XYZ file of C-alpha atoms in Angstrom:
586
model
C -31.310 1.144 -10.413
C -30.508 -0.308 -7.003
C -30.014 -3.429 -8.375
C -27.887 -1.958 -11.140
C -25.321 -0.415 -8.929
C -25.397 -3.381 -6.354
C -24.290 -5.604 -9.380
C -21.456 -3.193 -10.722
C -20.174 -3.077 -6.967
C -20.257 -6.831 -6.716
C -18.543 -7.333 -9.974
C -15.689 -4.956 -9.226
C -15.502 -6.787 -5.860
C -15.254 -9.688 -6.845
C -12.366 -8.856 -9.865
C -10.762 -7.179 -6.941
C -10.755 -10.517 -5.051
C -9.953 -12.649 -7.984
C -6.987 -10.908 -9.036
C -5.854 -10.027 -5.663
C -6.226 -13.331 -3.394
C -3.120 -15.431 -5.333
C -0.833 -12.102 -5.873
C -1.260 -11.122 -1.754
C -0.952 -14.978 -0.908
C 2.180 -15.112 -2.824
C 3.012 -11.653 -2.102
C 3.338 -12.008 2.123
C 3.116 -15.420 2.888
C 5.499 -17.078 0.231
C 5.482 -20.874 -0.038
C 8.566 -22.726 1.540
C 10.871 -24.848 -0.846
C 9.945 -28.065 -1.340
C 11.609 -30.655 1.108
C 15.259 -31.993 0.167
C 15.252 -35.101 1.634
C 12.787 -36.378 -1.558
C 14.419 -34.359 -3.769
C 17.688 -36.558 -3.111
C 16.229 -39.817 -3.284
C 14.184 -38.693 -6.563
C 16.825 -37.639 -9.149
C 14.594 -36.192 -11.678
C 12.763 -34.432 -8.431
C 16.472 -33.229 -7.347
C 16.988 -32.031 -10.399
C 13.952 -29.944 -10.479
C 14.085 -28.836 -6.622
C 18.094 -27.371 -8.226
C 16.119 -25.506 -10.475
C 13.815 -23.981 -7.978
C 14.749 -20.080 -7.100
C 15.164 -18.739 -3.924
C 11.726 -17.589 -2.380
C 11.842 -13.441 -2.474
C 10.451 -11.217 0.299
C 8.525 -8.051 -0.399
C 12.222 -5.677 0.007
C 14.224 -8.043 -1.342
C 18.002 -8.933 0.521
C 18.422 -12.963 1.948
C 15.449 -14.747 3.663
C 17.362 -17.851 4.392
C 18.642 -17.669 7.899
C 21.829 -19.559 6.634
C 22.475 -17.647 3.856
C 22.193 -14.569 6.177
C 24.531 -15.870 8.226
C 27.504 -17.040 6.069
C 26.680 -13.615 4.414
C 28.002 -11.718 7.335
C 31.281 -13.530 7.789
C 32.104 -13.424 4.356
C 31.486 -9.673 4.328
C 33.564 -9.096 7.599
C 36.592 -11.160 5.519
C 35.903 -8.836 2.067
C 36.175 -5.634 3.715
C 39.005 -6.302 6.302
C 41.521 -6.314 3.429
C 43.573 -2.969 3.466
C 43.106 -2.653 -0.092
C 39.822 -0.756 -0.140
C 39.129 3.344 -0.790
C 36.499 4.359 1.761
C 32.944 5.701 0.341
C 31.557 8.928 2.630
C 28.675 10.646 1.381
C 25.928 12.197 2.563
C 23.724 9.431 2.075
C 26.211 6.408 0.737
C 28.405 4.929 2.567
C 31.168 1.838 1.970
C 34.352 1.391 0.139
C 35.693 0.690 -3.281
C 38.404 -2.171 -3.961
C 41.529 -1.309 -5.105
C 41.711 -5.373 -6.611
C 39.611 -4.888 -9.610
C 39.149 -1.093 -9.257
C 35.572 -2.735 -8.416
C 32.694 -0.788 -6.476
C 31.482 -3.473 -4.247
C 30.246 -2.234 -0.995
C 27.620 0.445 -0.613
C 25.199 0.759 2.069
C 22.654 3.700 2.167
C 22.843 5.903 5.298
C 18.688 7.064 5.143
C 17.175 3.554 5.373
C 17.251 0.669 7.770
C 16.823 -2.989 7.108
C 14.247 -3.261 9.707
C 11.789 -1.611 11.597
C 14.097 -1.938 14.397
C 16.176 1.752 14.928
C 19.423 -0.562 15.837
C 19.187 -2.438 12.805
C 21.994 -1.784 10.118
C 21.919 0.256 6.732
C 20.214 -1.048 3.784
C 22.775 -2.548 1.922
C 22.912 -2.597 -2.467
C 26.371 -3.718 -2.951
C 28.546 -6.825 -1.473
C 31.851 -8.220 -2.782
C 32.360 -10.744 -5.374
C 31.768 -14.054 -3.594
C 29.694 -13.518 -0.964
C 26.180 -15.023 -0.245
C 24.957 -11.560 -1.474
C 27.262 -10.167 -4.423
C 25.953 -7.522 -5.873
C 28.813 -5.058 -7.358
C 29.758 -2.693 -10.533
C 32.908 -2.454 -12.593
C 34.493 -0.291 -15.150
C 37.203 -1.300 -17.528
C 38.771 -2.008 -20.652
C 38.298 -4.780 -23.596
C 41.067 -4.920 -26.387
C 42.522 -7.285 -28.953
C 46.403 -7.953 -28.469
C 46.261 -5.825 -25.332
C 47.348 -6.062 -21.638
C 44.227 -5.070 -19.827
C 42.986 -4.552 -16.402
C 41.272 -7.010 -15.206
C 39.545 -8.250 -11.937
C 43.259 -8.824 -10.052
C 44.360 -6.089 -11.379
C 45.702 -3.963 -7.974
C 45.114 -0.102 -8.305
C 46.988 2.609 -7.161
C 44.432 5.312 -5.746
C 45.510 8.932 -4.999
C 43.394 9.474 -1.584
C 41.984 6.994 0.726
C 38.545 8.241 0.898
C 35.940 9.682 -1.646
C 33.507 12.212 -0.816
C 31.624 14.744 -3.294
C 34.162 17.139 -2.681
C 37.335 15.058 -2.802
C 36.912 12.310 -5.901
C 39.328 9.325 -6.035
C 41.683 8.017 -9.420
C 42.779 4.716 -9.838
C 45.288 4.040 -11.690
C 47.279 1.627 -13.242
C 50.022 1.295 -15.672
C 50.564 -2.489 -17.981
C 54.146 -1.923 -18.896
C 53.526 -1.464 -22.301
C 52.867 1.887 -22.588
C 49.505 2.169 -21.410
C 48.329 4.123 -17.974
C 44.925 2.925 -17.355
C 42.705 5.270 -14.618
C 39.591 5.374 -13.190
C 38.360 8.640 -11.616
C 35.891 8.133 -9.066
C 33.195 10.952 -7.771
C 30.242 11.145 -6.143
C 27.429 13.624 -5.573
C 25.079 13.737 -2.460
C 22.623 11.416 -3.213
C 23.410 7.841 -5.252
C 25.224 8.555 -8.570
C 28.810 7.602 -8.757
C 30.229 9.292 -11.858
C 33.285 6.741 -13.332
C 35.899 8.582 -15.735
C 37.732 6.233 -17.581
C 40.675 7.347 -19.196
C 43.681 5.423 -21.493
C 47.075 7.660 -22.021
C 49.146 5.828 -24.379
C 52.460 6.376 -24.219
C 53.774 3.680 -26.812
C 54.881 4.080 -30.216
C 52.123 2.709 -31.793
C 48.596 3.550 -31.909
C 45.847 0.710 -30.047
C 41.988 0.218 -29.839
C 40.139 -0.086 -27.109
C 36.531 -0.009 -26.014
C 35.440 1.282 -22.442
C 32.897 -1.015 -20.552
C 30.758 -0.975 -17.571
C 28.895 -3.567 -15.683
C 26.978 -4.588 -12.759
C 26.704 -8.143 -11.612
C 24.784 -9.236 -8.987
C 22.545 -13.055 -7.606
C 18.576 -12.426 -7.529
C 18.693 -14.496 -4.551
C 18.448 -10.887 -3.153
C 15.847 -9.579 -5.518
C 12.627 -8.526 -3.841
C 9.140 -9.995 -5.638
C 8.594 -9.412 -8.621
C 4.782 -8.230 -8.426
C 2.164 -7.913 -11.376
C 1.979 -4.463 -10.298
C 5.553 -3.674 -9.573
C 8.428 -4.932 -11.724
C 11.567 -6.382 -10.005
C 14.539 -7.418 -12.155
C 16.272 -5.968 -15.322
C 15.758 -3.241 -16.467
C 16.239 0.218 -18.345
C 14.840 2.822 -20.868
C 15.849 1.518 -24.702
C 14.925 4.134 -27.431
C 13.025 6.415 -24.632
C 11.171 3.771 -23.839
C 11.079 2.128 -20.564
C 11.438 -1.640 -20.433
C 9.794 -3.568 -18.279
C 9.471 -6.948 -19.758
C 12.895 -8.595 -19.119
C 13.128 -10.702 -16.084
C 14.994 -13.627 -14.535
C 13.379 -15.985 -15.999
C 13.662 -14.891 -18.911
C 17.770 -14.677 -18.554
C 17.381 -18.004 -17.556
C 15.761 -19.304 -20.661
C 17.441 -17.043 -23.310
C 20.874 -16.532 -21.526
C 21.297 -13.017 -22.770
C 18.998 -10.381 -23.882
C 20.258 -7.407 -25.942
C 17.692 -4.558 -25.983
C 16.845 -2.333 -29.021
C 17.511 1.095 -29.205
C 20.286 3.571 -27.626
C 20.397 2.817 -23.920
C 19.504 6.128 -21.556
C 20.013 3.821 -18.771
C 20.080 0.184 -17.663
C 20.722 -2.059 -14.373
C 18.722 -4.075 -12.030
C 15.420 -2.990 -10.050
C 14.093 -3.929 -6.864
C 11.065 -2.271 -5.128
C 12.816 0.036 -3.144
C 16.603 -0.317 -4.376
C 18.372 0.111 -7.994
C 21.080 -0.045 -9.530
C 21.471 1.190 -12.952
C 24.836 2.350 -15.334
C 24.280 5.482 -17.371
C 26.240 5.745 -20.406
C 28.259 8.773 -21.752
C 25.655 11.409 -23.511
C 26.904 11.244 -26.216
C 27.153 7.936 -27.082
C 25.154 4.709 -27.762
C 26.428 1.881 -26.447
C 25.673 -1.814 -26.642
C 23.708 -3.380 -23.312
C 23.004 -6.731 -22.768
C 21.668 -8.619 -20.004
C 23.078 -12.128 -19.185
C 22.303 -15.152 -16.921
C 25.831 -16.514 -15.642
C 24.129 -19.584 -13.931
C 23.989 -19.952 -9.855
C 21.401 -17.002 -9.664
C 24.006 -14.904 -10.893
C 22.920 -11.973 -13.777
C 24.850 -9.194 -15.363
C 24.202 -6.166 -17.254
C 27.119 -5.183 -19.167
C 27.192 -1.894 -21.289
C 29.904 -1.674 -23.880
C 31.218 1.493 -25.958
C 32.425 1.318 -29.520
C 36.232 0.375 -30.365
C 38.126 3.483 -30.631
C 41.542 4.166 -31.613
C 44.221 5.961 -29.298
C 46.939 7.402 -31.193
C 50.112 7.284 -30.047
C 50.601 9.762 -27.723
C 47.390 10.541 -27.194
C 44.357 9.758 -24.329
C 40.799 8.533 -24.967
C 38.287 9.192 -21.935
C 34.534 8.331 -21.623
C 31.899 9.056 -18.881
C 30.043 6.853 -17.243
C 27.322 6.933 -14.335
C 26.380 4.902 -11.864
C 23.574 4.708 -9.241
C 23.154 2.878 -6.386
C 20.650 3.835 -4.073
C 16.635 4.040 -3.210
C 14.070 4.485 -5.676
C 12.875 7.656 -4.089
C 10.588 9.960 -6.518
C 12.294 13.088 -5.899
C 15.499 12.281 -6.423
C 14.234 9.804 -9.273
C 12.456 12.984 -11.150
C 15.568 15.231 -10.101
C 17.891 13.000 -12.266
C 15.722 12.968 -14.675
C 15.377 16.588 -14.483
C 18.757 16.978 -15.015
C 18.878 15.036 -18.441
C 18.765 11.000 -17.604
C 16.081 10.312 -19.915
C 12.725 8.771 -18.041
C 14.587 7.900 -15.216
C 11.706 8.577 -12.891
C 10.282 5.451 -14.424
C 12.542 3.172 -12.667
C 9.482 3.163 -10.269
C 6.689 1.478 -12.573
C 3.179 3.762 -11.689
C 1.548 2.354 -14.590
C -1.144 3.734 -16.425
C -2.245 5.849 -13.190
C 1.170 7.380 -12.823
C -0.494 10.906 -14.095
C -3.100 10.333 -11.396
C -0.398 8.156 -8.381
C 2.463 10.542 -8.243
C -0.096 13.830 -7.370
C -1.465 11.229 -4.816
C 2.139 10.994 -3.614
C 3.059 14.332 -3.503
C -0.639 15.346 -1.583
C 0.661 12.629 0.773
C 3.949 13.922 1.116
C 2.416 17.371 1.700
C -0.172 16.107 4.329
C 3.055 14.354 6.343
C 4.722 17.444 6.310
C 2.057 19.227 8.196
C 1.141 16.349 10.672
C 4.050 14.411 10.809
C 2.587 10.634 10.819
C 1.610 8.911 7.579
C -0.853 7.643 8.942
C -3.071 10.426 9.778
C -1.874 11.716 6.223
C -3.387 8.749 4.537
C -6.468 9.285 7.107
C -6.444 13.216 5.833
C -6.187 12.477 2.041
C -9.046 10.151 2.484
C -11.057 12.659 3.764
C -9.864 14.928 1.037
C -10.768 12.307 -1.539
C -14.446 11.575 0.079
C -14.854 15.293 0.284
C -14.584 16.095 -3.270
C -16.595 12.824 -4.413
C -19.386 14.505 -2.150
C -21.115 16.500 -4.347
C -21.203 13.643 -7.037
C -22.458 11.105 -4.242
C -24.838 13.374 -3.611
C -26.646 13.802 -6.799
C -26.390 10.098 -6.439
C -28.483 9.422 -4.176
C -30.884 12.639 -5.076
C -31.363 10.399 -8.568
C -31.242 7.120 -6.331
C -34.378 8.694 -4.353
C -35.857 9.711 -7.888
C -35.184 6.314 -8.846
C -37.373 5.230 -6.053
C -40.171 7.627 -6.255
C -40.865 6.680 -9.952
C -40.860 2.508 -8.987
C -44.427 2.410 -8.944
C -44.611 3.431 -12.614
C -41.893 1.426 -13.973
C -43.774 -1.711 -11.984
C -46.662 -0.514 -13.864
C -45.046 -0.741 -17.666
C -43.213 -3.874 -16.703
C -46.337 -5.538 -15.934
C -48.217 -3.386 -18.962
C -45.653 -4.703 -21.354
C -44.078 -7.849 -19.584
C -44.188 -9.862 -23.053
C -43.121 -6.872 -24.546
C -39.669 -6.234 -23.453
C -38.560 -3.483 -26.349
C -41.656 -1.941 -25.574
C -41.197 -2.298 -22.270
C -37.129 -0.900 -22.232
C -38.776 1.691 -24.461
C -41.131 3.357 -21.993
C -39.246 3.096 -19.036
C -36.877 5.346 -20.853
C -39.514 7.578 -21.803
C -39.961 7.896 -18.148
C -36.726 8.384 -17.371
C -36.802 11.523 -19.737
C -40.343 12.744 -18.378
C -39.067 12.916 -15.013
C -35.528 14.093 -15.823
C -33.870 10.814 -13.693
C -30.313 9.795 -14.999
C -30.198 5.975 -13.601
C -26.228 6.187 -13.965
C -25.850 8.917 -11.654
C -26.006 6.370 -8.516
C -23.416 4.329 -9.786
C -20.955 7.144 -10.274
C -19.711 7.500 -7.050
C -18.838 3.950 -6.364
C -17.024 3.804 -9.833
C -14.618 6.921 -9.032
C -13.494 5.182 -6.390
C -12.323 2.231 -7.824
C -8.864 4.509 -9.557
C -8.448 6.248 -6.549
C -8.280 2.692 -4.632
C -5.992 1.389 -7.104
C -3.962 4.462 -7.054
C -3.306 4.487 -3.811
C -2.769 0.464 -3.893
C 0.104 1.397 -5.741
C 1.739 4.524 -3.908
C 1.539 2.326 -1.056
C 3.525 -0.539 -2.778
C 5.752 1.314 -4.749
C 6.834 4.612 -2.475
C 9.233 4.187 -0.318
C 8.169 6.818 2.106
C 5.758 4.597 3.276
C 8.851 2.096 4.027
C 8.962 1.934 8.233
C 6.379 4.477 8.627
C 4.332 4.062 12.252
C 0.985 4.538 13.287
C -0.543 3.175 16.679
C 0.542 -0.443 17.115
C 1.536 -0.292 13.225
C 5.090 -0.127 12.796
C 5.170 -0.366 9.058
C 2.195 1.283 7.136
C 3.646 -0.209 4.139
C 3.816 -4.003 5.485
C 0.233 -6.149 6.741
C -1.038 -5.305 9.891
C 1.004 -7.091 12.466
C -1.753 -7.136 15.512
C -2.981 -10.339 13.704
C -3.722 -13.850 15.551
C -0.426 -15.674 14.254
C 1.556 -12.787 15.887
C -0.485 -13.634 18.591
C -0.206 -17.529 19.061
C 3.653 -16.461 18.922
C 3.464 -15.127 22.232
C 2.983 -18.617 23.088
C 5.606 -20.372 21.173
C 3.041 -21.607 18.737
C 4.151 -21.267 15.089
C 0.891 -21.237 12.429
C 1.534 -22.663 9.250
C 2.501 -20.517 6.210
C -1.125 -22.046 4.580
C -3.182 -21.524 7.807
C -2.229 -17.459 7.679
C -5.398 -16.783 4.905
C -6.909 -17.066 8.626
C -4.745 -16.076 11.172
C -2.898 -13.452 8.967
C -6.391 -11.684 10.094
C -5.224 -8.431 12.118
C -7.253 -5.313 13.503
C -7.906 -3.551 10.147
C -9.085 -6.494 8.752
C -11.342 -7.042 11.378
C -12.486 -3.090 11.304
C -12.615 -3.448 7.763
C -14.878 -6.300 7.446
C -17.366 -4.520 10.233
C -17.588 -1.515 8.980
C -18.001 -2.805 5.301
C -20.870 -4.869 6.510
C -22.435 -1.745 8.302
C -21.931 0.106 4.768
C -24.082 -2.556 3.313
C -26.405 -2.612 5.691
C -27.153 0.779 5.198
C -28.550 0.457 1.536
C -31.764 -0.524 0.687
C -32.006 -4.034 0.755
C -31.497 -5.614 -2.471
C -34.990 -7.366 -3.682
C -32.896 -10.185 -5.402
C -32.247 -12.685 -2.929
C -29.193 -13.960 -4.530
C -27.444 -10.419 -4.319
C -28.645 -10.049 -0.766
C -26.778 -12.793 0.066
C -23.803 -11.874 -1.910
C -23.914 -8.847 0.014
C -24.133 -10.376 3.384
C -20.840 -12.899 2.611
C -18.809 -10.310 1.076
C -17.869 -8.049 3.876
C -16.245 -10.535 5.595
C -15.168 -12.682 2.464
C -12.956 -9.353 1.936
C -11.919 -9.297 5.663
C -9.454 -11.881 5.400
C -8.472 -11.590 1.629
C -7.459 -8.029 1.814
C -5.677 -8.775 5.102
C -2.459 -9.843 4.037
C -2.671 -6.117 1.874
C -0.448 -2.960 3.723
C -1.530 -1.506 6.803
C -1.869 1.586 4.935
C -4.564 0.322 2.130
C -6.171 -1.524 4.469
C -6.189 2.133 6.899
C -7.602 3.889 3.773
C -10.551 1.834 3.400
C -11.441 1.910 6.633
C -11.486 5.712 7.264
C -13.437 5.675 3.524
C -15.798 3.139 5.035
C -16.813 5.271 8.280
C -17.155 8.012 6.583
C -19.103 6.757 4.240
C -21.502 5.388 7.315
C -21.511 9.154 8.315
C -22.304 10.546 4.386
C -25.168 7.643 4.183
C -26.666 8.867 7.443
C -26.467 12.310 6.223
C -27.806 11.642 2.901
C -30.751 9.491 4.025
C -32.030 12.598 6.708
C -32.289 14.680 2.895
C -34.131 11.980 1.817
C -36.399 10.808 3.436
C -38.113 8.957 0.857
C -34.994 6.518 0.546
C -34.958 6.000 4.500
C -38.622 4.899 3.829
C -37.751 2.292 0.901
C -34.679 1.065 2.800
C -37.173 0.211 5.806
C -39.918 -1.072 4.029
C -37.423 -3.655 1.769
C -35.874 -4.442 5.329
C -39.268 -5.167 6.593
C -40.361 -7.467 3.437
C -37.122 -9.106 3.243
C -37.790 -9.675 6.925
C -40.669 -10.908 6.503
């Protein structure tokens, strides 16, 4: 039985390291971009090095210090112009410009680039032509008609919007048709867009409403294997996460099935997304413009405007964090499966309750990090009656070895014979050999569960504990940070070693004093499995957030303190632990 459930742990360890080793490498230590000067002397090399995409961090925004740079000065020329409408909301902030009626500068007042309290707003929107361009725009398509389009100037009627003061735009083509664009905003992220066409010719026109977003992906954050990043939306009530850059790039547009509920572009923590008009069903398509520049453009059937009449349609936009609550409040209020522009997964039914305990824990204590300590007390204290009866059938287990050594050897050429007694035995002294293994395999969801909260929710985003300043980001008391100190820069493939920080170190420790705890294994190959594997997962789970890596530790000491407690109401098991120890020993 011992054997049994060292195996199963060693398997799911091990598919835990396999699938997790490339994703983390990739994940917080991204590879640099291969070196120009060869790509320039090697044309077919150049060629491919043009191809290459920016390297993404784990939030997304510009990781190339140049970039960053030329990013700022062409935002300080973008938004000098007097042209603009300001944006004032509760939590949005920016402007809209009046050239191309175009909503290109939002910043969100609740979240901080950095970790730093004097760094700026998060920012989801920048101006056409910067480093960072990332904007939406309504407007018009029509045959044999003057249109707005993106140097179009507007005329607004106030010079700032706030939810209780919305802005029109409007503009009139000298034809007889007075274009406008009414402009509100609630207290969180949606922008609501009215667009309306008063035709005041003698003849009757067609038109069809549009909405866009356009923005590079040299901003995008990673797109993770358990967290999409890129286009997306809910087609036909289903949510779509299959579409991404790459896939622009090969196919150059992709045109969903089914009405759109909702579509746009998802980072980790940020979205964007248009919402059309209820009750229509417009067509969306997502296109790759070249230069790492995509577009999601959502476009209304043609309809007619009589003379001396005016068409208007609804449309939404958001621009803001991907924060559950106000995710599932939108949703709430009729934006079909909009709460799934944060991808849970198959454990969503089983992540978001983890979440909201979480959430609950923080609002009693006030530090994530004691939450995450709390909930993993919570989660060990319900698992203890089942670990219990664990080890009860683990010491049953034991006390019946000598008679299951007795029908191996009695049948050892024999082996149906053999399986068939020893569950005979099993039945005559009421032992369930699967009841040790339970434990350990009811943690494996909750691990993964909280693997993803952690990844996914963004009120772990900047959230301190001790020396941590971001629970959801590695540990940064690691050596590399340390070697800093001293001007000495570690290589991006060295930090599998020196990404090693405190948790990891605690982790690895009190792992190994986990495993020494349990009787020794009698196969020497799994003994020394188990005496590499503690610290085989010290550095790969290293690069992992602070919080995950706080979670197992917590689960691991008090696990030391449930095995100590355990083994004094079983005495039998402290006995068989001692005596393998001793023969292993010896």
């Amino acid at each position: 039985m011992q054997n049994q459930r060292n195996l199963i742990l060693a398997i799911a360890l091990s598919f835990l390291l396999l699938i997790g080793w490339d994703y983390a490498m990739q994940y917080f230590y991204p590879q640099p971009e291969s070196a120009t000067v060869e790509s320039q002397q090697d044309p077919t090399r150049a060629a491919e090095a043009q191809a290459q995409k920016t390297q993404h961090s784990r939030t997304g925004g510009l990781v190339d210090p140049m970039a960053q740079a030329l990013e700022k000065t062409e935002l300080k020329a973008a938004l000098a112009s007097p042209e603009r409408v300001q944006i004032d909301a509760p939590r949005v902030a920016g402007s809209i410009n009046l050239r191309g009626g175009v909503v290109d500068d939002v910043v969100l007042k609740d979240h901080r680039e950095t970790v730093d309290k004097d760094s700026g707003p998060v920012r989801i929107f920048s101006p056409n032509g910067t480093e960072a361009q990332y904007f939406a725009q309504f407007g018009w398509v029509g045959s044999n008609l003057k249109v707005p389009g993106p140097q179009t100037l507007w005329q607004a009627d106030r010079t700032t919007l706030t939810p209780a003061n919305p802005v029109t735009l409007r503009w009139d083509n000298g034809e007889g048709l007075t274009y406008s664009i009414r402009y509100s905003i609630d207290d969180d992220y949606m922008i609501t867009a009215e667009q309306a066409v008063a035709n005041t010719g003698p003849n009757p026109v067609v038109v069809q409403p549009f909405g866009l977003i356009n923005r590079t992906s040299k901003t995008a954050s990673q797109d993770l294997w358990a967290a999409h990043s890129g286009p997306m939306g809910v087609f036909g009530e289903i949510a779509d996460y299959d579409i991404d850059y790459s896939t622009l790039d090969e196919d150059m547009k992709v045109t969903p099935e089914g009405r759109t509920d909702w579509a746009g572009f998802a980072d980790i923590y940020w979205l964007s997304a248009l919402v059309p008009q209820d009750d229509s069903a417009p067509e969306t398509t997502f296109r790759a413009m070249g230069n790492e520049i995509y577009r999601v453009d959502m476009i209304y059937e043609p309809k007619t405007v009589e003379a001396g009449q005016r068409l208007a349609n609804t449309s939404r936009l958001y621009a803001g964090a991907k924060e559950s609550v106000t995710l599932d409040r939108y949703q709430d209020a009729g934006i079909e499966k909009f709460g799934f522009a944060i991808e849970w997964g198959w454990f969503r039914w089983f992540e978001k309750p983890m979440l909201w305990l979480l959430r609950q824990l923080f609002d009693a204590v006030g530090n994530f990090g004691i939450a995450i300590m709390l909930l993993t007390l919570i989660v060990r204290g319900i698992m203890f009656p089942i670990a219990q009866k664990g080890f009860a059938s683990m010491a049953a287990m034991k006390a019946i070895q000598p008679k299951m050594k007795e029908i191996q050897e009695k049948y050892a050429d024999d082996k149906p014979k053999q399986q068939q007694e020893i569950m005979e035995l099993y039945k005559r002294e009421k032992v369930n050999p699967l009841a040790g293994c339970l434990p350990m395999l009811l943690q494996i969801p909750v691990f993964f569960a909280l693997y993803k909260v952690l990844i996914l929710a963004i009120e772990m985003r900047h959230q301190k504990f001790l020396w941590i300043s971001d629970l959801s980001a590695p540990d940064p008391a690691n050596l590399a940070a340390l070697l800093s100190l001293g001007g000495i820069t570690v290589p991006t493939w060295l930090m599998f070693i020196f990404g090693l920080g405190v948790l990891g170190v605690l982790l690895g420790v009190t792992m190994w004093l986990t495993f020494r705890l349990n009787p020794t294994a009698m196969d020497p190959v799994q003994q020394q499995i188990f005496n590499i594997m503690p610290w085989v997962l010290m550095f790969a789970m290293a690069p992992f957030a602070a919080g995950l890596l706080l979670y197992w530790v917590t689960s691991n000491v008090l696990t030391l303190a449930q095995q100590k407690y355990l083994y004094s109401k079983h005495p039998q098991l402290t006995a068989a632990a001692q005596a393998d120890k001793a023969k292993a020993a010896g």
